Tab-separated table of C-alpha atoms and ligand atoms in Angstrom:
chain	number	residue	atom	x	y	z
A	1	UNK	CA	-1.902	7.534	25.012
A	2	UNK	CA	-1.883	6.957	21.259
A	3	UNK	CA	0.859	8.020	18.876
A	4	UNK	CA	0.328	8.200	15.157
A	5	UNK	CA	3.581	7.581	13.380
A	6	UNK	CA	3.803	8.933	9.832
A	7	UNK	CA	5.048	5.914	7.965
A	8	UNK	CA	6.653	8.015	5.261
A	9	UNK	CA	9.094	9.357	7.810
A	10	UNK	CA	10.207	5.914	8.854
A	11	UNK	CA	13.231	4.657	7.038
A	12	UNK	CA	12.239	1.410	5.388
A	13	UNK	CA	14.209	-1.627	6.279
A	14	UNK	CA	14.898	-4.482	3.941
A	15	UNK	CA	12.386	-6.618	5.803
A	16	UNK	CA	9.682	-3.990	5.499
A	17	UNK	CA	10.125	-3.734	1.762
A	18	UNK	CA	9.917	-7.479	1.397
A	19	UNK	CA	6.820	-7.559	3.581
A	20	UNK	CA	5.113	-4.828	1.549
A	21	UNK	CA	5.919	-6.689	-1.614
A	22	UNK	CA	4.528	-9.840	-0.085
A	23	UNK	CA	1.266	-8.117	0.918
A	24	UNK	CA	0.771	-6.932	-2.649
A	25	UNK	CA	0.964	-10.505	-3.843
A	26	UNK	CA	-1.405	-11.921	-1.252
A	27	UNK	CA	-4.640	-13.285	-2.583
A	28	UNK	CA	-7.912	-12.753	-0.751
A	29	UNK	CA	-10.461	-15.503	-0.543
A	30	UNK	CA	-13.036	-16.815	1.914
A	31	UNK	CA	-11.485	-19.458	4.202
A	32	UNK	CA	-14.800	-21.307	4.253
A	33	UNK	CA	-15.943	-21.371	0.610
A	34	UNK	CA	-12.983	-19.916	-1.317
A	35	UNK	CA	-15.112	-17.042	-2.649
A	36	UNK	CA	-12.921	-14.184	-3.816
A	37	UNK	CA	-14.212	-10.683	-3.125
A	38	UNK	CA	-13.746	-8.008	-5.766
A	39	UNK	CA	-13.002	-4.328	-5.295
A	40	UNK	CA	-16.660	-3.493	-5.866
A	41	UNK	CA	-17.899	-5.629	-2.956
A	42	UNK	CA	-18.993	-3.797	0.165
A	43	UNK	CA	-19.330	-4.611	3.854
A	44	UNK	CA	-21.478	-2.982	6.518
A	45	UNK	CA	-20.160	-1.851	9.871
A	46	UNK	CA	-22.752	-3.760	11.918
A	47	UNK	CA	-23.135	-3.764	14.817
A	48	UNK	CA	-21.479	-0.393	14.531
A	49	UNK	CA	-21.870	2.886	12.679
A	50	UNK	CA	-23.453	1.384	9.551
A	51	UNK	CA	-20.676	2.570	7.265
A	52	UNK	CA	-20.405	0.757	3.925
A	53	UNK	CA	-16.981	0.134	2.433
A	54	UNK	CA	-14.639	-2.493	1.064
A	55	UNK	CA	-13.160	-3.956	4.212
A	56	UNK	CA	-10.073	-5.268	2.433
A	57	UNK	CA	-9.124	-1.738	1.396
A	58	UNK	CA	-8.502	-0.880	5.025
A	59	UNK	CA	-7.545	-4.274	6.510
A	60	UNK	CA	-10.939	-4.473	8.270
A	61	UNK	CA	-10.714	-0.996	9.812
A	62	UNK	CA	-14.026	0.864	9.568
A	63	UNK	CA	-13.449	4.338	8.033
A	64	UNK	CA	-16.617	5.579	9.716
A	65	UNK	CA	-15.947	4.835	13.374
A	66	UNK	CA	-12.355	3.498	13.256
A	67	UNK	CA	-13.470	0.172	14.644
A	68	UNK	CA	-10.968	-2.597	13.980
A	69	UNK	CA	-12.899	-5.677	12.936
A	70	UNK	CA	-11.256	-8.992	13.725
A	71	UNK	CA	-13.804	-11.086	11.861
A	72	UNK	CA	-15.030	-10.608	8.303
A	73	UNK	CA	-18.294	-12.120	7.101
A	74	UNK	CA	-18.289	-13.764	3.698
A	75	UNK	CA	-20.799	-12.162	1.325
A	76	UNK	CA	-21.233	-15.508	-0.386
A	77	UNK	CA	-21.600	-18.090	2.403
A	78	UNK	CA	-22.206	-15.738	5.371
A	79	UNK	CA	-19.522	-17.437	7.469
A	80	UNK	CA	-17.500	-15.118	9.703
A	81	UNK	CA	-13.782	-15.821	9.573
A	82	UNK	CA	-10.794	-14.045	11.139
A	83	UNK	CA	-9.771	-11.246	8.787
A	84	UNK	CA	-6.188	-12.490	8.653
A	85	UNK	CA	-7.416	-15.891	7.502
A	86	UNK	CA	-8.702	-14.326	4.286
A	87	UNK	CA	-5.195	-13.609	3.052
A	88	UNK	CA	-3.415	-16.472	1.381
A	89	UNK	CA	0.034	-16.788	-0.069
A	90	UNK	CA	0.230	-17.493	-3.735
A	91	UNK	CA	2.115	-20.729	-4.203
A	92	UNK	CA	5.623	-19.977	-5.305
A	93	UNK	CA	6.577	-20.973	-8.755
A	94	UNK	CA	9.194	-23.660	-8.604
A	95	UNK	CA	10.476	-26.109	-11.114
A	96	UNK	CA	9.795	-29.103	-8.967
B	101	LIG	ZN1	-17.524	-17.884	2.020
B	102	LIG	ZN1	-18.063	1.801	11.774
């Protein structure tokens, strides 16, 4: 059984707000070659429904067939890496 929870009805906690803020600041780059995809880049759902979309807009969830991809192929070096591995923390600015 699957429940869809409308996120807008969930009271945000302090941790959630911090996490959302953190996600906004995450950079995306290929773990293998450091290539950074732009918003105009597109991925194919293959093997799958053949849908074309920017996989980082949906956290690797295909809008066509709702398949959750765990690996994302680099459009530059063709290496498949875990989707989570594409997100990197910006180094914090510190005076030391
Ligand atoms: Zn790459
Ligand atoms: Zn698909």
